CSV table of C-alpha atoms and ligand atoms in Angstrom, one decimal:
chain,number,residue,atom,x,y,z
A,82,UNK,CA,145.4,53.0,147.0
A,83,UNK,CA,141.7,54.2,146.9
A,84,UNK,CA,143.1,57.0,143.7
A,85,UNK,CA,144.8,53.8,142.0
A,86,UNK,CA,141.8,51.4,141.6
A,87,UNK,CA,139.7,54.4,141.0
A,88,UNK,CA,142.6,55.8,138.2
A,89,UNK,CA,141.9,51.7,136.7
A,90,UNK,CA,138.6,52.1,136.6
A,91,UNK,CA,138.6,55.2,134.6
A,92,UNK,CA,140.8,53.6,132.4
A,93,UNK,CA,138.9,50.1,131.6
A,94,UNK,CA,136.1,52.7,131.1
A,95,UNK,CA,138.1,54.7,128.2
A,96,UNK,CA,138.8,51.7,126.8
A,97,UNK,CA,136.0,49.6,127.2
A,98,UNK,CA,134.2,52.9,125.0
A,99,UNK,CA,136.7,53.5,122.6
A,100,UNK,CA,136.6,50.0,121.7
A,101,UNK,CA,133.0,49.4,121.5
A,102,UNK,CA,131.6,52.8,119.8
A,103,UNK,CA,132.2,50.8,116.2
A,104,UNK,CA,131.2,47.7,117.2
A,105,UNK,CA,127.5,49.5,119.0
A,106,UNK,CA,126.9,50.8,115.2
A,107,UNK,CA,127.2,47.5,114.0
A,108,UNK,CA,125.2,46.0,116.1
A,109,UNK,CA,122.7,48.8,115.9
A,110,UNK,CA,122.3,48.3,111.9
A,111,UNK,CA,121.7,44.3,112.7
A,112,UNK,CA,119.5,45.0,115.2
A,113,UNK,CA,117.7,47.1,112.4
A,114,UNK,CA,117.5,44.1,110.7
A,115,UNK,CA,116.6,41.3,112.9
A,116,UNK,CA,113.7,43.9,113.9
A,117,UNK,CA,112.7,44.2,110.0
A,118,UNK,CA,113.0,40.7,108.8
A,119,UNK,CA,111.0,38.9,112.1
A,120,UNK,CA,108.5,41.4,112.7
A,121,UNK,CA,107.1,44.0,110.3
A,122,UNK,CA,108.5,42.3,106.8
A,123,UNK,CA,107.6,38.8,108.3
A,124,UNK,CA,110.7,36.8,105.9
A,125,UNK,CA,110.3,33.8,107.6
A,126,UNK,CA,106.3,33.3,106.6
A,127,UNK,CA,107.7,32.1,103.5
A,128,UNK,CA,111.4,31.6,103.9
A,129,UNK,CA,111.0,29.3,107.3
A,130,UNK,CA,110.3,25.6,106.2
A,131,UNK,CA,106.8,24.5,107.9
A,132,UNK,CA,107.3,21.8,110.8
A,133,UNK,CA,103.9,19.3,111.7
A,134,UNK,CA,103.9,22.3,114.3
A,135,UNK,CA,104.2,25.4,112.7
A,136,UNK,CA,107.4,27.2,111.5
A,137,UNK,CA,110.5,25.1,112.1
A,138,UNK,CA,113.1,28.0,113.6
A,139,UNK,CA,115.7,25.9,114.1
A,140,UNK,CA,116.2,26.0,110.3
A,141,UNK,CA,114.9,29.6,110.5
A,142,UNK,CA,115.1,31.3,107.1
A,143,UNK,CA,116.5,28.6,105.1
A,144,UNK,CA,113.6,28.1,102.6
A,145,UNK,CA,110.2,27.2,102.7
A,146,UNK,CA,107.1,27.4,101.0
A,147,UNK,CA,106.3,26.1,97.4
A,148,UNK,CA,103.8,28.0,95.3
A,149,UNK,CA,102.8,26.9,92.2
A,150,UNK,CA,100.6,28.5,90.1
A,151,UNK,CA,99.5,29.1,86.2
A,152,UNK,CA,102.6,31.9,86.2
A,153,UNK,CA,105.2,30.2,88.1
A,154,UNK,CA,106.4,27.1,90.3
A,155,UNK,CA,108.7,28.1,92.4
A,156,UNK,CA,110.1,28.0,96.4
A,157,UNK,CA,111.1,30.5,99.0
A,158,UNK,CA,114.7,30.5,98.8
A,159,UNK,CA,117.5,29.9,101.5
A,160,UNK,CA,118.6,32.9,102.8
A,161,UNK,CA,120.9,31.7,104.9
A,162,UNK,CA,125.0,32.3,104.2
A,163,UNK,CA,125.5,28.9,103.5
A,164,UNK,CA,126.5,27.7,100.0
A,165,UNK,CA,123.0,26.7,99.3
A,166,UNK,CA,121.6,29.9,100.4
A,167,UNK,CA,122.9,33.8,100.0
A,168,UNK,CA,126.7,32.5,101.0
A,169,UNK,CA,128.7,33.5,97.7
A,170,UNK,CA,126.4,37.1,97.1
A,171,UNK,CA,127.6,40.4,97.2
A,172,UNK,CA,125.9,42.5,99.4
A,173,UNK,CA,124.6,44.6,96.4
A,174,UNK,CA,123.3,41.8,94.9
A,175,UNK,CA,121.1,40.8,98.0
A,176,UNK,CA,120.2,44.3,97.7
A,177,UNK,CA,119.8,43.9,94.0
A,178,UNK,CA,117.3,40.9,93.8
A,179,UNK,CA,115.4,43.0,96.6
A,180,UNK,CA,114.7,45.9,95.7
A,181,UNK,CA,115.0,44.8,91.6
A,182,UNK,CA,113.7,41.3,91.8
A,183,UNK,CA,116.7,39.9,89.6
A,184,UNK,CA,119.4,37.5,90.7
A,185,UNK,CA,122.9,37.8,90.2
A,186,UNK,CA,122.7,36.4,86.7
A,187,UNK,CA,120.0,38.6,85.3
A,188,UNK,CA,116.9,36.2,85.7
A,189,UNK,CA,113.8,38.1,87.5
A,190,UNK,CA,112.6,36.0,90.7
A,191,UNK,CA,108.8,35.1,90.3
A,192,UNK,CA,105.9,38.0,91.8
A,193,UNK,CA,105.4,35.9,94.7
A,194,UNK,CA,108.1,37.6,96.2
A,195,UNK,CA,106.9,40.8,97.3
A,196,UNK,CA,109.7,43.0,95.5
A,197,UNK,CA,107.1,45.8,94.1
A,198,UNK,CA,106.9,47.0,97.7
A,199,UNK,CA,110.6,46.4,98.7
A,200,UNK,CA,111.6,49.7,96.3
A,201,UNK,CA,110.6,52.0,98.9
A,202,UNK,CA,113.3,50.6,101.3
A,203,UNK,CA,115.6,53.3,102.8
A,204,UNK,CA,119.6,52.6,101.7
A,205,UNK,CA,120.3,52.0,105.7
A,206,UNK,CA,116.8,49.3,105.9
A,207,UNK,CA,118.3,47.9,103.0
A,208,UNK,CA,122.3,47.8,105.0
A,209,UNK,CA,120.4,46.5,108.2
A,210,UNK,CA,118.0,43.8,106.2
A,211,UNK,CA,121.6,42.5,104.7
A,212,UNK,CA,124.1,42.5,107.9
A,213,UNK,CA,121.5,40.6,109.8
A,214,UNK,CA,120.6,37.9,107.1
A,215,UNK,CA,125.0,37.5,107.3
A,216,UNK,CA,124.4,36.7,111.2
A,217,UNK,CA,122.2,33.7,110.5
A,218,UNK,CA,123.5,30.5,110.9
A,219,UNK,CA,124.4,29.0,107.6
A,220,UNK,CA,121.6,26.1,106.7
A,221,UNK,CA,122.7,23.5,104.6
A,222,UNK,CA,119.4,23.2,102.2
A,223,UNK,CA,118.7,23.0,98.3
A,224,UNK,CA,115.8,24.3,97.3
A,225,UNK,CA,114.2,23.2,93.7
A,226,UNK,CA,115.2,25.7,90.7
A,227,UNK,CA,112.3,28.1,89.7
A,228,UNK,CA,110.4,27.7,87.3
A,229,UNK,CA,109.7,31.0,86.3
A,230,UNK,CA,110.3,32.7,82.5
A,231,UNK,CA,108.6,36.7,83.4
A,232,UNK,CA,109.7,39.6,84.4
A,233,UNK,CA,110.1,41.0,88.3
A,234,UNK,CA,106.8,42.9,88.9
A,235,UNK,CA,105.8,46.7,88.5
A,236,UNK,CA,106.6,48.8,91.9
A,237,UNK,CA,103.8,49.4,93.9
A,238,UNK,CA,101.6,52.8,93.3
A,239,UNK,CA,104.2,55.1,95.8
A,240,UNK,CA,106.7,52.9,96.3
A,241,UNK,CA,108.8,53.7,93.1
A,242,UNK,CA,111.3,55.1,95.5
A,243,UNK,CA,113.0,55.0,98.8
A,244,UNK,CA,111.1,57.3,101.0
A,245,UNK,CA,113.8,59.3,103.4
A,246,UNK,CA,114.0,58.8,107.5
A,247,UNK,CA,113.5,62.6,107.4
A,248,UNK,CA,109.8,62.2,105.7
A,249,UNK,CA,108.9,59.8,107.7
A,250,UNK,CA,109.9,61.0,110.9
A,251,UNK,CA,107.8,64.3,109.8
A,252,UNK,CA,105.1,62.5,109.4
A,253,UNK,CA,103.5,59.8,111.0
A,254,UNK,CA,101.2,58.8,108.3
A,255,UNK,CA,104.1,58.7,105.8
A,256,UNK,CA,105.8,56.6,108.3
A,257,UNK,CA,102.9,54.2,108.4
A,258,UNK,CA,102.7,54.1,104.4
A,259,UNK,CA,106.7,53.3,104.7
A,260,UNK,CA,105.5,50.3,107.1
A,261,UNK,CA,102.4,49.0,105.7
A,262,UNK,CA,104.2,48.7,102.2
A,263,UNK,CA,107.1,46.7,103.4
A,264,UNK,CA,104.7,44.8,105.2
A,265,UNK,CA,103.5,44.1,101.7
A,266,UNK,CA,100.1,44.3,103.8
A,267,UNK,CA,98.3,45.4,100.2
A,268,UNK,CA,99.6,42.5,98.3
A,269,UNK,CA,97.1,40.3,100.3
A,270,UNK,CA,94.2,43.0,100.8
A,271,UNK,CA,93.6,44.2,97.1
A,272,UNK,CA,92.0,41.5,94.4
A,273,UNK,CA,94.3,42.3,91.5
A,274,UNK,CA,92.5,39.7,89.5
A,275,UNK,CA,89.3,41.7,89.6
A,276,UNK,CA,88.1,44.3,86.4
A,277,UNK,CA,89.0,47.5,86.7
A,278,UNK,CA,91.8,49.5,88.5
A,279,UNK,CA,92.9,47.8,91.7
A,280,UNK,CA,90.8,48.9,94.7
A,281,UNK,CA,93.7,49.3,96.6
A,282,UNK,CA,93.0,47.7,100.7
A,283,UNK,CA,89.5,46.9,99.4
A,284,UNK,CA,90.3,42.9,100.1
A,285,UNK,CA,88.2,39.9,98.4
A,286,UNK,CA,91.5,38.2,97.2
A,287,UNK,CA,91.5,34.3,97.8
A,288,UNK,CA,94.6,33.2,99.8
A,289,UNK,CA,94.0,28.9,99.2
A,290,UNK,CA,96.3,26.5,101.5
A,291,UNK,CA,96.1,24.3,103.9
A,292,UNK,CA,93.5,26.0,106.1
A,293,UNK,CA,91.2,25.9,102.9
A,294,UNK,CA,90.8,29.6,101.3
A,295,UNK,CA,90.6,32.7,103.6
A,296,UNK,CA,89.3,35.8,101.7
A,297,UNK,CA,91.6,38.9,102.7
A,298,UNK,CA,89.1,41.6,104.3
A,299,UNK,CA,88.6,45.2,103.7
A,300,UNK,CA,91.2,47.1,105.4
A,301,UNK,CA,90.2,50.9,104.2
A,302,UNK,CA,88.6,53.6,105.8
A,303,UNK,CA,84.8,52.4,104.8
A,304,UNK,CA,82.8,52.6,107.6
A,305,UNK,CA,80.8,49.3,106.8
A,306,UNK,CA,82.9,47.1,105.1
A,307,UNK,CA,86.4,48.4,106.3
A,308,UNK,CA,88.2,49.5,109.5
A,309,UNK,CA,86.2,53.0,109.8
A,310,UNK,CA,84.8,52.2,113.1
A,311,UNK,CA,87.1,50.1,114.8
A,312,UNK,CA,89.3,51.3,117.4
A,313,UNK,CA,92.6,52.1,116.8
A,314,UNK,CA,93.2,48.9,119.7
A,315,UNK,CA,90.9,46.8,117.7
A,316,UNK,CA,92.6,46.8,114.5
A,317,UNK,CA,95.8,46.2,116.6
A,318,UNK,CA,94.7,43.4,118.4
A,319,UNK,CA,93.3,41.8,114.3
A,320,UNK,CA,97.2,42.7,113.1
A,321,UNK,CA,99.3,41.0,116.2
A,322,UNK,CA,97.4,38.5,117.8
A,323,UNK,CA,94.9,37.6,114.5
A,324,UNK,CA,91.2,37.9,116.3
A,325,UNK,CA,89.1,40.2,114.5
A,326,UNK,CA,87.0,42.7,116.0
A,327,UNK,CA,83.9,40.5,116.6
A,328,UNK,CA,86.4,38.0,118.7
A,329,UNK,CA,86.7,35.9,115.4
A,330,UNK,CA,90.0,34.2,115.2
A,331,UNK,CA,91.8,35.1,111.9
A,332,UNK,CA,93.0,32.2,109.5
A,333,UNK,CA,96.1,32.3,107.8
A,334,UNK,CA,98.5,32.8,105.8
A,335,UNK,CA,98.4,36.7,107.5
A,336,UNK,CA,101.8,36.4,109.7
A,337,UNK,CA,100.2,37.4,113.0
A,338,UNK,CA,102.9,36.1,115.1
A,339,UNK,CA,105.5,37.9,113.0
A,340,UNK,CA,103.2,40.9,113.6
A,341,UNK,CA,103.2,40.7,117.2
A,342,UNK,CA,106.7,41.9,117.4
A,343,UNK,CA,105.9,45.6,115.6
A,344,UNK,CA,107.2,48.1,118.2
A,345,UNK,CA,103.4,49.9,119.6
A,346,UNK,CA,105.3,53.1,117.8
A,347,UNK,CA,105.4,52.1,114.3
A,348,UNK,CA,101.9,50.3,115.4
A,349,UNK,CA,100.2,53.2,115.8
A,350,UNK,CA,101.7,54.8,112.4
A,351,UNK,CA,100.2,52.1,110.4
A,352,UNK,CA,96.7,52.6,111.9
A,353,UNK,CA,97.3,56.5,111.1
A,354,UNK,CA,98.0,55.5,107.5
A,355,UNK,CA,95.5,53.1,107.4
A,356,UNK,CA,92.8,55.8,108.3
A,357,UNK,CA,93.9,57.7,105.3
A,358,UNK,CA,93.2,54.7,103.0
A,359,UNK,CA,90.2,55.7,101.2
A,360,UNK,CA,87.0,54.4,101.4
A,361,UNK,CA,86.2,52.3,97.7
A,362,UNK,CA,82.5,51.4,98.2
B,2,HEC,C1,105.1,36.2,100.2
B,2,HEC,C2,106.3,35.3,100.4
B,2,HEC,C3,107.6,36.0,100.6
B,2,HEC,C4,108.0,37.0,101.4
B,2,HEC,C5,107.2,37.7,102.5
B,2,HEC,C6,109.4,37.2,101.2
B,2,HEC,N1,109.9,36.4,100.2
B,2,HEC,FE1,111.8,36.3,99.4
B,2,HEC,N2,111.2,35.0,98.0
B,2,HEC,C7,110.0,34.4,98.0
B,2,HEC,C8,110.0,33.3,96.9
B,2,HEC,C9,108.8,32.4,96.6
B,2,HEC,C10,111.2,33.4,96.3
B,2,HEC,C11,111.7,32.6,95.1
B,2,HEC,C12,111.3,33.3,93.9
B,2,HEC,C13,111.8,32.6,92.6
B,2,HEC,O1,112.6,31.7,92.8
B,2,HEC,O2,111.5,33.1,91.5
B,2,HEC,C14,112.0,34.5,97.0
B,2,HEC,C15,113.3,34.8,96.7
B,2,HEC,C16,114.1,35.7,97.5
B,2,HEC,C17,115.4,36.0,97.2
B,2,HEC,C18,116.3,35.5,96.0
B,2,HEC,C19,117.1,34.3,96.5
B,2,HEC,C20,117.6,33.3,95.4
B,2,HEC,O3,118.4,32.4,95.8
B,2,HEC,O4,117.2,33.4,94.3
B,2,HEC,C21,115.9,36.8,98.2
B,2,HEC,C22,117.3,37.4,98.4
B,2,HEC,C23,114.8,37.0,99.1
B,2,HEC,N3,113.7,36.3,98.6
B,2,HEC,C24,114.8,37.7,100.3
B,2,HEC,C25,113.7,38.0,101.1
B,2,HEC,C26,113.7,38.8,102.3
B,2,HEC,C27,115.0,39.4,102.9
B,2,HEC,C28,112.4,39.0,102.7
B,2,HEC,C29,111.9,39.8,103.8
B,2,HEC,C30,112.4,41.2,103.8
B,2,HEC,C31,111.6,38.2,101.8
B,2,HEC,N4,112.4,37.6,100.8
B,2,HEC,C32,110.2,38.1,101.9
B,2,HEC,C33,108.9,34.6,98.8
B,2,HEC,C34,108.8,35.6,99.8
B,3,HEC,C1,99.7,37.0,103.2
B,3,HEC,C2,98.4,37.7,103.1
B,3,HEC,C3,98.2,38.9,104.0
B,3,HEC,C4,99.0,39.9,104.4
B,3,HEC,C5,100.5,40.1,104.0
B,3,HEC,C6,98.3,40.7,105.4
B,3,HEC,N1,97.0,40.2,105.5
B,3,HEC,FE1,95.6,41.0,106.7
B,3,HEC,N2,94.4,39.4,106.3
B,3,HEC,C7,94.6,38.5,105.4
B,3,HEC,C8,93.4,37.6,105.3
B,3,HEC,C9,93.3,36.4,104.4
B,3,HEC,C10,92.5,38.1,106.3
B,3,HEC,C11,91.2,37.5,106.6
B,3,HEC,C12,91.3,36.3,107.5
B,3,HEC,C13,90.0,35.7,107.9
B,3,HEC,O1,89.0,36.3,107.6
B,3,HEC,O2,90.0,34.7,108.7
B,3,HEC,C14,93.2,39.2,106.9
B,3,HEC,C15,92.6,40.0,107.9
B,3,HEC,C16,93.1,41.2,108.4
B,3,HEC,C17,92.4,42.1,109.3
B,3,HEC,C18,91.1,41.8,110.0
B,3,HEC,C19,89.9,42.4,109.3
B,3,HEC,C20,88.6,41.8,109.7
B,3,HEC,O3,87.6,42.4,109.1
B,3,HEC,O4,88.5,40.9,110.5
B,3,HEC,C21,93.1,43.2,109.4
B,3,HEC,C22,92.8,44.5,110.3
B,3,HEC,C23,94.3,43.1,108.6
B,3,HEC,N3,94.2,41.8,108.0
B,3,HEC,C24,95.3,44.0,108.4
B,3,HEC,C25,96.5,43.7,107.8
B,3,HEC,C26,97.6,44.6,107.9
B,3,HEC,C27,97.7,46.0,108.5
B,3,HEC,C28,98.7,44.0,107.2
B,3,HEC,C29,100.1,44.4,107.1
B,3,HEC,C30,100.8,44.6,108.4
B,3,HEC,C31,98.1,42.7,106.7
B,3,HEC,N4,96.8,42.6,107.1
B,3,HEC,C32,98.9,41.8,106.0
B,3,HEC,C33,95.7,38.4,104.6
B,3,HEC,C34,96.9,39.1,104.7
């Protein structure tokens, strides 16, 4: 008897992992990309519609904020796979719009979308951000049409191509750069509207909205006016919980609480990289 249930349970066990080793790779990619799209690429700061009370995630990625500026008047788009949102495109045109900035007919989605940083994406980010984005419930929600007549934006200075797992797991700063540019981290802290070459992390960019306008802060390796004698916990605590290192809290429109859920690891590689960023005063 005891050599029968035991023979069983050898055999549920065979078959409970021969028909769950494809499945667990699945899951593993959407994992991927649940971890990428809520935490360190922060989708839903724009993609989640705002509620009186903050983000509302029960309609969780299916389109949010309006921005309308001199260039463009356009809205964060549904993502969901609804009709409405991302329900009829290929996966290589998801892929397409993020790594190109054009939709499946040809026309180039507005700047505001951070695209120039999204070229460094590795081919299996790119599978994970996609087969999570097809696990969302489908939203039923128009957004208004673009307005929008330009071109997608330049790539990012190092981000004109996918930087391999390989290089990054060599190298922990390399790893950082990887994160802190799909983070789109520099899009905020550079004033690209200021003469001369962008100072690259130097902040002084105006970020206007609801909270009135919060001035993006200097996030290089200067010792006075940047991060050069924080601690490496400081500049954590500023990135996940949005106090800076005087005990100041941070305003918005910085995701903080999107922040929060980067894993301490890939933390600590974006403070490597970010003590690489050179000092521009
Ligand atoms: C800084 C705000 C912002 C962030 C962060 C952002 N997006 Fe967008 N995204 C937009 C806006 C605004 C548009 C609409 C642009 C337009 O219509 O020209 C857009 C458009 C898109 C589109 C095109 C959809 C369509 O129907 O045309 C896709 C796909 C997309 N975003 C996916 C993502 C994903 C995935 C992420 C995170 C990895 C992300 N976006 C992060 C603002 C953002
Ligand atoms: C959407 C724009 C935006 C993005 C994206 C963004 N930030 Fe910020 N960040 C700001 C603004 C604005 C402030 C200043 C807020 C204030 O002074 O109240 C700030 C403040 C900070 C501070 C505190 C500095 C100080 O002197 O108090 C640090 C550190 C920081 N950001 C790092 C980062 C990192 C690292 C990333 C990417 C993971 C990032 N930021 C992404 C807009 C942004």
């Amino acid at each position: 008897m005891g050599n029968i249930v035991t023979f069983l349970t050898a055999c549920i066990s065979l078959l409970f992992v021969a028909s769950t080793t494809a499945p667990a790779a699945a899951d593993d990619l959407t994992e991927r990309g649940a971890y990428l799209v809520n935490t360190v690429m922060a989708c839903g700061n724009c993609h989640t519609p705002m509620g009186p009370q903050g983000p509302d995630m029960s309609r969780a990625l299916s389109g949010g904020l309006e921005f309308d500026t001199p260039g463009f008047h356009v809205t964060a788009s549904n993502l969901t796979p609804h009709d409405t949102g991302l329900g009829s495109w290929s996966d290589e045109e998801i892929k397409r719009a993020l790594v190109e900035g054009r939709r499946p007919d040809g026309s180039a989605l507005a700047p505001i979308m951070p695209t120039s940083f999204y070229k460094v994406l590795t081919p299996r980010d790119l599978d994970a951000i996609v087969a999570y984005l097809r696990t969302l419930p489908p939203v039923d929600r128009k957004v208004p049409a673009p307005e929008y007549a330009g071109d997608p934006p330049p790539a990012f200075p190092g981000a004109e191509a996918p930087i391999a797992e390989e290089d990054q797991g060599a190298d922990p700063v390399r790893k950082g750069f990887y994160l802190v540019t799909i983070a789109h981290c520099m899009e905020c802290h550079t004033d690209w509207e200021a003469d001369g070459p962008p100072a690259i992390g130097a902040g002084g960019r105006p970020l206007p909205g609801p909270w009135g306008v919060s001035i993006s802060a200097n996030i290089t390796n200067d010792p006075h006016a940047g991060l050069g004698e924080w601690t490496d916990e400081e500049i954590v605590r500023a990135v996940t919980a949005g106090v800076s290192r005087d005990g100041r809290a941070l305003l918005p429109p910085m995701g903080y609480p999107f922040y929060a859920g980067i894993s301490p690891d890939d933390l600590a590689a974006m403070v490597a990289y970010l003590r690489t960023v050179p000092s521009t005063h």
